[in-house]
Short mmCIF file of C-alpha atoms in Angstrom, two decimals:
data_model
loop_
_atom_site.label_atom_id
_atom_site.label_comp_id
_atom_site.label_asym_id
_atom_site.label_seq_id
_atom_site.Cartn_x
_atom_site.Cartn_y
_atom_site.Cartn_z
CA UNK B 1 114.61 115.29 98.04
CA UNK B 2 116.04 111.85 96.20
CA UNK B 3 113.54 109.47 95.00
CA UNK B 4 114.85 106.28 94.26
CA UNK B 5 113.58 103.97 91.73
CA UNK B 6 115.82 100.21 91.57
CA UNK B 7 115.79 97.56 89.96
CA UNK B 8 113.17 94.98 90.85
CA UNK B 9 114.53 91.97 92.44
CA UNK B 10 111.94 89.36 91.95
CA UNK B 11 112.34 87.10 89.89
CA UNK B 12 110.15 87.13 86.96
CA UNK B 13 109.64 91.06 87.86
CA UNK B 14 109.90 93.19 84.30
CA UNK B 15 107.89 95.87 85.64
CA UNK B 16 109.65 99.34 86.95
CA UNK B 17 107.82 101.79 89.02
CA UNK B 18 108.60 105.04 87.19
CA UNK B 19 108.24 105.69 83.48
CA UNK B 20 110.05 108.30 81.62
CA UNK B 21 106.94 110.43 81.72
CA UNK B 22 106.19 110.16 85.57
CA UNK B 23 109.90 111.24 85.87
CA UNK B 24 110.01 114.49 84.41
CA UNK B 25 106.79 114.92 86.52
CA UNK B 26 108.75 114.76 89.66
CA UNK B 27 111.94 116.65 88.38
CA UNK B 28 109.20 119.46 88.07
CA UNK B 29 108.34 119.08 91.95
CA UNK B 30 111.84 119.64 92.18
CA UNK B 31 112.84 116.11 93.69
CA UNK B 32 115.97 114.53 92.28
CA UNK B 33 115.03 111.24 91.07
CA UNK B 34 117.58 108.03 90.35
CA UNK B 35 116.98 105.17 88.78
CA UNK B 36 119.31 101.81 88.68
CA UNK B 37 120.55 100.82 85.20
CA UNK B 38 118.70 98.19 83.74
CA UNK B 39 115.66 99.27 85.78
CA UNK B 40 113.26 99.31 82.43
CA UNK B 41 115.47 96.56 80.74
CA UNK B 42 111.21 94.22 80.83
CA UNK B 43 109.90 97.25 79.55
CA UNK B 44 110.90 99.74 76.10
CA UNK B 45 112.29 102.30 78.93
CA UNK B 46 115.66 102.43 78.51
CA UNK B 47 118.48 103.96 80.75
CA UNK B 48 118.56 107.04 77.82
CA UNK B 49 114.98 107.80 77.86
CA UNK B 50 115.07 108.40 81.87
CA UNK B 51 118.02 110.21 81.58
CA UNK B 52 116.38 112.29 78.70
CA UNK B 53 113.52 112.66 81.05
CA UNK B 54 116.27 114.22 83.69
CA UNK B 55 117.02 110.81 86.11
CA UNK B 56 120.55 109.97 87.18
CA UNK B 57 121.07 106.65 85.77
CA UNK B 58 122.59 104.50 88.69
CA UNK B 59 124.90 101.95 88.30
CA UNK B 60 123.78 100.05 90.72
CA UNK B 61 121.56 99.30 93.49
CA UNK B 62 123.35 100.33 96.70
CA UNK B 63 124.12 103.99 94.76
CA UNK B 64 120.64 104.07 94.19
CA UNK B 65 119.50 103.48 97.35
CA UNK B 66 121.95 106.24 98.69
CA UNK B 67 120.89 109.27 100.46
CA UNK B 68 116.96 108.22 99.04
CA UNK B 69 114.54 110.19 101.25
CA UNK B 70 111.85 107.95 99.14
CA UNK B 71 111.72 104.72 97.11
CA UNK B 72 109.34 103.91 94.52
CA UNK B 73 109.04 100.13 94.13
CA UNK B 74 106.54 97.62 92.47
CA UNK B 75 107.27 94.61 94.85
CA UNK B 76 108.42 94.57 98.32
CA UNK B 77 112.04 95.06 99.12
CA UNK B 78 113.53 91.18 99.93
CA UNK B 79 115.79 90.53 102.55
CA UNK B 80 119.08 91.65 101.20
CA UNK B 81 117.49 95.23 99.75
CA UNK B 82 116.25 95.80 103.77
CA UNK B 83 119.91 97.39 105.13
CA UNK B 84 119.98 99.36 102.31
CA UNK B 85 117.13 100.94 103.45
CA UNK B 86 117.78 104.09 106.01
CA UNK B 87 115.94 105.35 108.82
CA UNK B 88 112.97 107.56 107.83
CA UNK B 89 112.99 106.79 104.41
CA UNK B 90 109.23 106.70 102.80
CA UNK B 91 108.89 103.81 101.00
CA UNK B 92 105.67 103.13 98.41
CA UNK B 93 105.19 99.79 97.11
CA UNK B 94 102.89 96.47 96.71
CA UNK B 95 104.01 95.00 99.69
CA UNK B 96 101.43 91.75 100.12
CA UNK B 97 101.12 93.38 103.82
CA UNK B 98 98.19 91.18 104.78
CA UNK B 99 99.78 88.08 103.62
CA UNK B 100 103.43 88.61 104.71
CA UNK B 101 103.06 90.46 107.91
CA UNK B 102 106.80 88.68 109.25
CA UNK B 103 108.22 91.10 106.35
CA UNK B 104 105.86 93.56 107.38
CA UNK B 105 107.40 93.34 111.05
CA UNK B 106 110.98 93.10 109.54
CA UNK B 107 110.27 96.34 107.83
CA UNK B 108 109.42 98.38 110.67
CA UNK B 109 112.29 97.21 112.34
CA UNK B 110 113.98 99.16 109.86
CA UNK B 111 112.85 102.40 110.80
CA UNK B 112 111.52 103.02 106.97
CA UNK B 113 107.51 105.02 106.79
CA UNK B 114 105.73 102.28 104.43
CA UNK B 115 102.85 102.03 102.24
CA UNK B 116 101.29 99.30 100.78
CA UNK B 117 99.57 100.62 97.68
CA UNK B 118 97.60 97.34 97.36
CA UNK B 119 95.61 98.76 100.97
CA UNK B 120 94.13 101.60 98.81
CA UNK B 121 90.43 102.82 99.60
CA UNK B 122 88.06 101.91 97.67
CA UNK B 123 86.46 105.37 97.72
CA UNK B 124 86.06 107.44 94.22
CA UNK B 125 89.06 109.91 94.70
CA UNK B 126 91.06 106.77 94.88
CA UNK B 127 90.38 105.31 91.67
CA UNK B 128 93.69 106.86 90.28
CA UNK B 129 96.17 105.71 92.82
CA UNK B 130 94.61 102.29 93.14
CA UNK B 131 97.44 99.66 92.01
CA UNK B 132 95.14 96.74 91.94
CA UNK B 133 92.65 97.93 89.66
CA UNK B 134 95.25 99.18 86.96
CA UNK B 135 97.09 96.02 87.10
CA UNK B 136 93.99 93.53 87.69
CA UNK B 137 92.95 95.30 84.09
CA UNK B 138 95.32 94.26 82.18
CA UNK B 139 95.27 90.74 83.85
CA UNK B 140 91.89 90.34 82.81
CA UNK B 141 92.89 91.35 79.33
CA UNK B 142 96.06 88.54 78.95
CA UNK B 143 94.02 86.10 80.38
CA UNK B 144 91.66 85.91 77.64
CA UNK B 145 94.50 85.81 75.31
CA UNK B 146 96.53 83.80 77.15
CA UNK B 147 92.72 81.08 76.60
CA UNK B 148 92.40 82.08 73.19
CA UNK B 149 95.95 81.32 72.24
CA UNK B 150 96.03 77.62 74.02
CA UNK B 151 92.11 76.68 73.09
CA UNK B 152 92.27 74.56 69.65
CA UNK B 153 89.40 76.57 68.03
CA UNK B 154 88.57 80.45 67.15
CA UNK B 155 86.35 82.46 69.58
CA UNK B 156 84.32 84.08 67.35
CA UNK B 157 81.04 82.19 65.05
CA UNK B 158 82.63 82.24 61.32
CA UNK B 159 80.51 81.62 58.69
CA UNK B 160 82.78 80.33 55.81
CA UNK B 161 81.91 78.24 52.57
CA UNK B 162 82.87 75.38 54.10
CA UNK B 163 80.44 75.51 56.92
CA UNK B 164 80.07 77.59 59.93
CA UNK B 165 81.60 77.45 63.44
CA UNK B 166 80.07 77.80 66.44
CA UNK B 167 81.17 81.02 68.59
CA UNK B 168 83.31 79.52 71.90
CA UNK B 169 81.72 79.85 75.55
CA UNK B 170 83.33 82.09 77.95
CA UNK B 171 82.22 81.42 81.53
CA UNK B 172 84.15 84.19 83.59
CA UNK B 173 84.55 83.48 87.84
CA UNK B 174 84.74 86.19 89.68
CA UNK B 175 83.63 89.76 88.40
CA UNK B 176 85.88 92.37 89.93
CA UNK B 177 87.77 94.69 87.64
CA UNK B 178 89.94 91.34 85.88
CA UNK B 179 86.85 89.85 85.62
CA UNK B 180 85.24 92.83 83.86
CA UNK B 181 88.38 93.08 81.47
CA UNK B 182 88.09 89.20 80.77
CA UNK B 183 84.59 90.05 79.94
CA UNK B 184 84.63 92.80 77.31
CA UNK B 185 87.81 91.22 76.16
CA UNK B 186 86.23 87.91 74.97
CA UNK B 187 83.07 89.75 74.30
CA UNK B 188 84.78 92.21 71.73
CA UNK B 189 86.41 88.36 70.50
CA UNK B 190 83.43 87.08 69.41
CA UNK B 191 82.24 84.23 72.32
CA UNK B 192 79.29 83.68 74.26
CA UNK B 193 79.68 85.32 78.02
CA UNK B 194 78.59 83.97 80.94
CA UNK B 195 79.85 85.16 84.41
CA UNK B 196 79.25 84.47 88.13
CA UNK B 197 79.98 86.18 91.45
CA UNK B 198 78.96 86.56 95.23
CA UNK B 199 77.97 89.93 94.57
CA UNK B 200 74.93 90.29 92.88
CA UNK B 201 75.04 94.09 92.50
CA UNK B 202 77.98 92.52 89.70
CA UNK B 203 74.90 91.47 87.86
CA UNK B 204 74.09 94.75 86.03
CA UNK B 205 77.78 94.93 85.10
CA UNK B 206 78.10 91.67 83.53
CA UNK B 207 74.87 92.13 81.67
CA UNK B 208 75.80 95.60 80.55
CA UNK B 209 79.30 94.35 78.99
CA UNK B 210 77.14 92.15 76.89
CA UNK B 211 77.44 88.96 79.53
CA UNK B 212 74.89 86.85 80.76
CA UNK B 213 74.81 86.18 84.61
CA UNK B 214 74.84 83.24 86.58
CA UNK B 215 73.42 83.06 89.74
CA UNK B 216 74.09 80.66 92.70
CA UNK B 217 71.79 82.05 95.62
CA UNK B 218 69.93 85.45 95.26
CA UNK B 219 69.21 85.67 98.85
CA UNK B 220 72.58 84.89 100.38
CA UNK B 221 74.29 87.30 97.87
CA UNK B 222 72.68 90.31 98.74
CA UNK B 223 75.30 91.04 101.91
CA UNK B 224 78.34 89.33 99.57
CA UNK B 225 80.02 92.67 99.66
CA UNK B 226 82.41 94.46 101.86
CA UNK B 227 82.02 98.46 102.94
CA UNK B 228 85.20 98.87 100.82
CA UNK B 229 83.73 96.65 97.49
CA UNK B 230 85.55 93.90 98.19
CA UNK B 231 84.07 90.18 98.18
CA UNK B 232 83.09 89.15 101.98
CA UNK B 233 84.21 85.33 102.80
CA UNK B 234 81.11 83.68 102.18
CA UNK B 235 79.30 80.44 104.21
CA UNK B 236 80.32 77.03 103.52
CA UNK B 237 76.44 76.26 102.73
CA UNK B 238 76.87 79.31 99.77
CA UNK B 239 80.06 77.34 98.32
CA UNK B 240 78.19 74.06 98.38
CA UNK B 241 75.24 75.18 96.32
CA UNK B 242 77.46 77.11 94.11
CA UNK B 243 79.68 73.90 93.37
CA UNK B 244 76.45 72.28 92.23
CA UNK B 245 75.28 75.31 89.91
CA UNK B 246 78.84 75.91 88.21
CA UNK B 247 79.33 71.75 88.24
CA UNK B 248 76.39 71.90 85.92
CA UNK B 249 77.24 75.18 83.57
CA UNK B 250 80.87 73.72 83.06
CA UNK B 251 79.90 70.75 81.24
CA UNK B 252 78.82 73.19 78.14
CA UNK B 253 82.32 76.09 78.53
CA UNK B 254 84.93 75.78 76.08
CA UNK B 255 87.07 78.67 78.25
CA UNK B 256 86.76 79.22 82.18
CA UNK B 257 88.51 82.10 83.66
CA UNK B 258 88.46 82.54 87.90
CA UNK B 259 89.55 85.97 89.53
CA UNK B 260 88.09 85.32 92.87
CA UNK B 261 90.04 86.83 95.07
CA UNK B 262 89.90 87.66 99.27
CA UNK B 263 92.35 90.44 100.51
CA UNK B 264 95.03 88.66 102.97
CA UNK B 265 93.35 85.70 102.67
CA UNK B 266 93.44 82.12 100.51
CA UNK B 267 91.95 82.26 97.13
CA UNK B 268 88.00 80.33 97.25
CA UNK B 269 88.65 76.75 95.84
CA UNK B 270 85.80 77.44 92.67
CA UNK B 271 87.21 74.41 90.50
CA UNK B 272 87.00 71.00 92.53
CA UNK B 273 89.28 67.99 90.71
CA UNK B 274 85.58 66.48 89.96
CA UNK B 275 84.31 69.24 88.25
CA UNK B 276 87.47 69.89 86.32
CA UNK B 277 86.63 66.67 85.02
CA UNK B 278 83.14 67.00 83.89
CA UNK B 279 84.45 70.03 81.41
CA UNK B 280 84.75 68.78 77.80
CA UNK B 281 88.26 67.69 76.54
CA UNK B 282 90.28 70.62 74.88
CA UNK B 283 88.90 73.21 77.56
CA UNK B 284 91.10 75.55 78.92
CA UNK B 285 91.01 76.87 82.47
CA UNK B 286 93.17 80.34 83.29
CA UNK B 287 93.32 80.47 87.30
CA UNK B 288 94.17 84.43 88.06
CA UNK B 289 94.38 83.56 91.52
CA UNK B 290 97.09 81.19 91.42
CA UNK B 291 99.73 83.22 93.44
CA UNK B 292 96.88 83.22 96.00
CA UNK B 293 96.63 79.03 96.64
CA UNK B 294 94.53 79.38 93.01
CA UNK B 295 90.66 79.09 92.62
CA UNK B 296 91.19 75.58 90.97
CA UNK B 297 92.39 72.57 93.23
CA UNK B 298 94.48 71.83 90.45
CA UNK B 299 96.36 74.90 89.14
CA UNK B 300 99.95 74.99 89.19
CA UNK B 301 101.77 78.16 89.70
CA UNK B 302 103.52 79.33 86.38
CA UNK B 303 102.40 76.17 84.39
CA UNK B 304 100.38 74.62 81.80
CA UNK B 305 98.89 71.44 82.78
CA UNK B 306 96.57 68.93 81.40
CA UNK B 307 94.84 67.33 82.88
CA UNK B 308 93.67 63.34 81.83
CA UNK B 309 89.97 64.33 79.97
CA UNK B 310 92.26 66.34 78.32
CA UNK B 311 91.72 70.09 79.82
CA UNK B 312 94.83 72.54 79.83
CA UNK B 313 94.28 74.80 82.89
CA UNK B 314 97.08 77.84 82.77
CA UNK B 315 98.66 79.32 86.17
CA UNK B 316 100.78 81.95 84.90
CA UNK B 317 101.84 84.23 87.97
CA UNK B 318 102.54 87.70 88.24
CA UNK B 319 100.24 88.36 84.97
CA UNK B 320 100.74 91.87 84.91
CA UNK B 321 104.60 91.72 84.40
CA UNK B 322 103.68 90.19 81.35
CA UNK B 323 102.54 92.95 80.05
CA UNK B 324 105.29 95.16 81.69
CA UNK B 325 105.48 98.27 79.27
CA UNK B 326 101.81 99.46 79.65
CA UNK B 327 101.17 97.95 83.51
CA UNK B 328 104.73 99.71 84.35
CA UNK B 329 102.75 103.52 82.81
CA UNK B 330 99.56 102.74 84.62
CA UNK B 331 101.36 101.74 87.76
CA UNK B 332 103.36 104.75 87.58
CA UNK B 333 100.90 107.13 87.39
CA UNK B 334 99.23 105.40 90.25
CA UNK B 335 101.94 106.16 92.45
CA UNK B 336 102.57 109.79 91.09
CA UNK B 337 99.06 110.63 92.00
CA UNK B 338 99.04 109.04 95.29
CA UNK B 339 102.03 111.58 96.56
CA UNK B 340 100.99 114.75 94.16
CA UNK B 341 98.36 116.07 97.15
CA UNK B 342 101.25 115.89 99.85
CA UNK B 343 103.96 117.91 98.18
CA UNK B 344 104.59 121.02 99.50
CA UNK B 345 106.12 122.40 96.21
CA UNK B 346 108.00 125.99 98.52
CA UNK B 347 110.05 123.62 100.49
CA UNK B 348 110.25 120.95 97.68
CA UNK B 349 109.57 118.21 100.07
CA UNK B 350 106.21 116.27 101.36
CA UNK B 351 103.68 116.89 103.58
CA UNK B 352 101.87 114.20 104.50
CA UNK B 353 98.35 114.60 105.96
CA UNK B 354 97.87 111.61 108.30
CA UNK B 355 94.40 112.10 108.92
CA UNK B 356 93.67 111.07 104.78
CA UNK B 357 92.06 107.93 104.67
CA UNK B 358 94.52 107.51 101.44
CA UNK B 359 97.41 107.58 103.95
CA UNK B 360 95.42 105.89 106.89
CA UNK B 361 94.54 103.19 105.03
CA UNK B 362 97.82 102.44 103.48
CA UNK B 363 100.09 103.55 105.75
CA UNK B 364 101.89 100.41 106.96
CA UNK B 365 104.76 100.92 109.42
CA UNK B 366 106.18 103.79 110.95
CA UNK B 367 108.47 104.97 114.08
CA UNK B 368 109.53 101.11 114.15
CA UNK B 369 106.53 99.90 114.46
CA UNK B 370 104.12 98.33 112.43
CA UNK B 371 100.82 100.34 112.82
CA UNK B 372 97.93 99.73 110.43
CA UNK B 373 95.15 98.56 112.20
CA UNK B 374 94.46 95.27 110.11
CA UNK B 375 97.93 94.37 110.42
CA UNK B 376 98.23 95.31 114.56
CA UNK B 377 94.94 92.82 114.82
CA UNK B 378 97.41 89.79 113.41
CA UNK B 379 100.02 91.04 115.29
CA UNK B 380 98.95 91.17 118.50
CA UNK B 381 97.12 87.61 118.96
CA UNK B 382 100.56 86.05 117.86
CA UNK B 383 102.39 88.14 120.69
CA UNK B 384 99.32 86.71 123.45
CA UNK B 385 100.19 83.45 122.80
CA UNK B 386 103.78 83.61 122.95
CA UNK B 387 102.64 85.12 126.58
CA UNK B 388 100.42 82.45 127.58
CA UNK B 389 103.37 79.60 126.96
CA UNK B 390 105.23 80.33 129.95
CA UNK B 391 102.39 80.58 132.55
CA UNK B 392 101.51 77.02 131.59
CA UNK B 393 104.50 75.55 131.53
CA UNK B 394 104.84 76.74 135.20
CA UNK B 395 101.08 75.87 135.63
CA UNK B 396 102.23 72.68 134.65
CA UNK B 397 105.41 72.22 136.32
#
């Protein structure tokens, strides 16, 4: 079997979705794995190290692609990387199913058996292959940096003989796994922590990281949270009283970070233009859900902006790639544990057990057709209208 690894086509992209290490890993399942030239070039993996690691070294995409019974990728393929693509090949990816489910249906068409590794369970034998927790991580982690390095004063309380400066306050939005990084990050920086989040059973982990939690409404919070650990869309009475609760803490932060996130859905709005400007001049804002529509009204995606009280408010996308060598290993590994349980390592080949709720529940198309159940749901109400148009046209007629 060929597993092919190209070049990532997005621009901006510097992750890969093998590393050297993961490679001679599948040589010893007995797979044959290529990988385009350049395909590391945003990372330290260069086209000697895979080949040292037992790769072919591509020269380009299409030879790649060739004869691949499965392609690794980080983002999904665009339009021009679909014919490439033959019938029946697997192909494991983060494909932004729920939010693109035209490319979704263009996929299927295809004839290609697709996961989308961002669909991952949230159950605990999961926790390995799960792409958005390994790459959420190290968000977390840049986006305190990313604040430190555009804020005008230190995080930390330094006592010098000059006189002594105050520590910086962190206020943190959102407290899923970026949030958590952002958390110990400017924690282990030296600032005062503060964090918020629809799910109070966050509480405990904020606290334990050294944070001290902010809470909106107790009562409406306690069902905030999905089966699967995810944040459930809340009321528009919930975002009301939490506008008024955060209006009020952001008048004293220094450094505001917002991960709110809802899967295949628009980021919250957390940051109204009016609040923005109640924060102190020389502020900064880092909006992690920017590729999403943002959590601030005013984020714009991959800039810096200030805004006239003079806060900066940062809407770098694709955070991750910035940090391509180690988020390129985690993601890696991700993947290579994800297929481990279904190789069959006498015929060299894979196995798939379709009744594993890590293959269920990422399993996007397959046989032409697209076949998760989430993504059938959107499918299908866009197909009964397109039914309905004719009948009342004639009903009208």
């Amino acid at each position: 079997m060929k597993i092919a690894v190209p070049k990532e086509c997005r621009r901006g992209e510097a992750r890969v979705a093998v590393s050297p290490e993961v490679v001679k890993k599948l040589i010893k399942f007995g797979f044959t794995v290529a990988v385009e030239k350049g395909a590391g070039i945003g990372t330290s993996f260069t086209d000697a190290a895979y080949k040292e690691a037992g790769a072919q070294i591509a020269p380009g995409a299409a030879a790649t692609y060739r004869g691949a019974d499965m392609v690794f990728k980080v983002a999904a393929p665009e339009s021009g990387e679909l014919a490439t693509l033959k019938k029946g090949t697997i192909l494991v990816a983060h494909l932004n199913a729920l939010a693109d489910i035209k490319g979704m249906q263009a996929l299927a068409k295809t004839g290609v058996t697709a996961f989308a590794m961002e669909m991952m369970p949230r159950i605990s034998r999961a926790q390995s292959m799960d792409i958005l927790s390994s790459q959420s991580n190290l968000a977390g982690y840049k986006a305190v940096l990313d604040a430190a390095s555009e804020f005008g004063r230190v995080l930390p309380m330094m006592m010098t003989a000059a006189g002594t400066v105050p520590p910086a306050r962190v206020f943190i939005m959102g407290v899923g796994v970026a949030g958590l990084q952002a958390i110990a990050t400017a924690k282990r920086l030296g600032a005062i922590v503060t964090a918020t989040d629809v799910r109070l059973s966050t509480k405990e982990q904020v606290e334990s990281l050294g944070g001290k939690f902010l809470e909106v409404d107790p009562e409406m919070e306690k069902d905030a949270q999905t089966e699967s650990g995810y944040a459930r869309e809340m009321p528009p009475e919930y975002f009301e009283k939490q506008k008024q609760v955060v209006a009020e803490h952001l008048k004293k932060q220094d450094i505001v970070i917002t991960t709110a996130l809802i899967p295949g859905r628009p980021a919250p709005i957390l940051l109204t233009e009016g609040m923005v400007a109640t924060m102190p001049a020389g502020s900064v804002i880092v909006d992690l859900a920017v590729e999403a529509g943002g959590n601030c009204s005013l984020t714009k995606l991959n800039q810096v902006t200030t805004t006239k009280n003079g806060v900066k408010i940062i809407g770098h996308g694709n955070v991750a790639s910035r940090m391509a060598e180690d988020a390129s290993v985690l993601y890696a590994k991700n993947l290579l544990n994800f297929i481990t349980p279904h190789v069959d390592p006498d015929s060299k080949s894979f196995a798939f057990d379709w009744e594993d709720e890590t293959i269920s529940g990422t399993l996007v198309t397959k046989d032409g057709r697209v076949v998760h159940p989430r993504l059938v749901e959107l499918v299908q109400p866009a197909k009964k209208h397109k039914s309905k148009i004719p009948a009342a046209k004639k009903a009208n007629g």
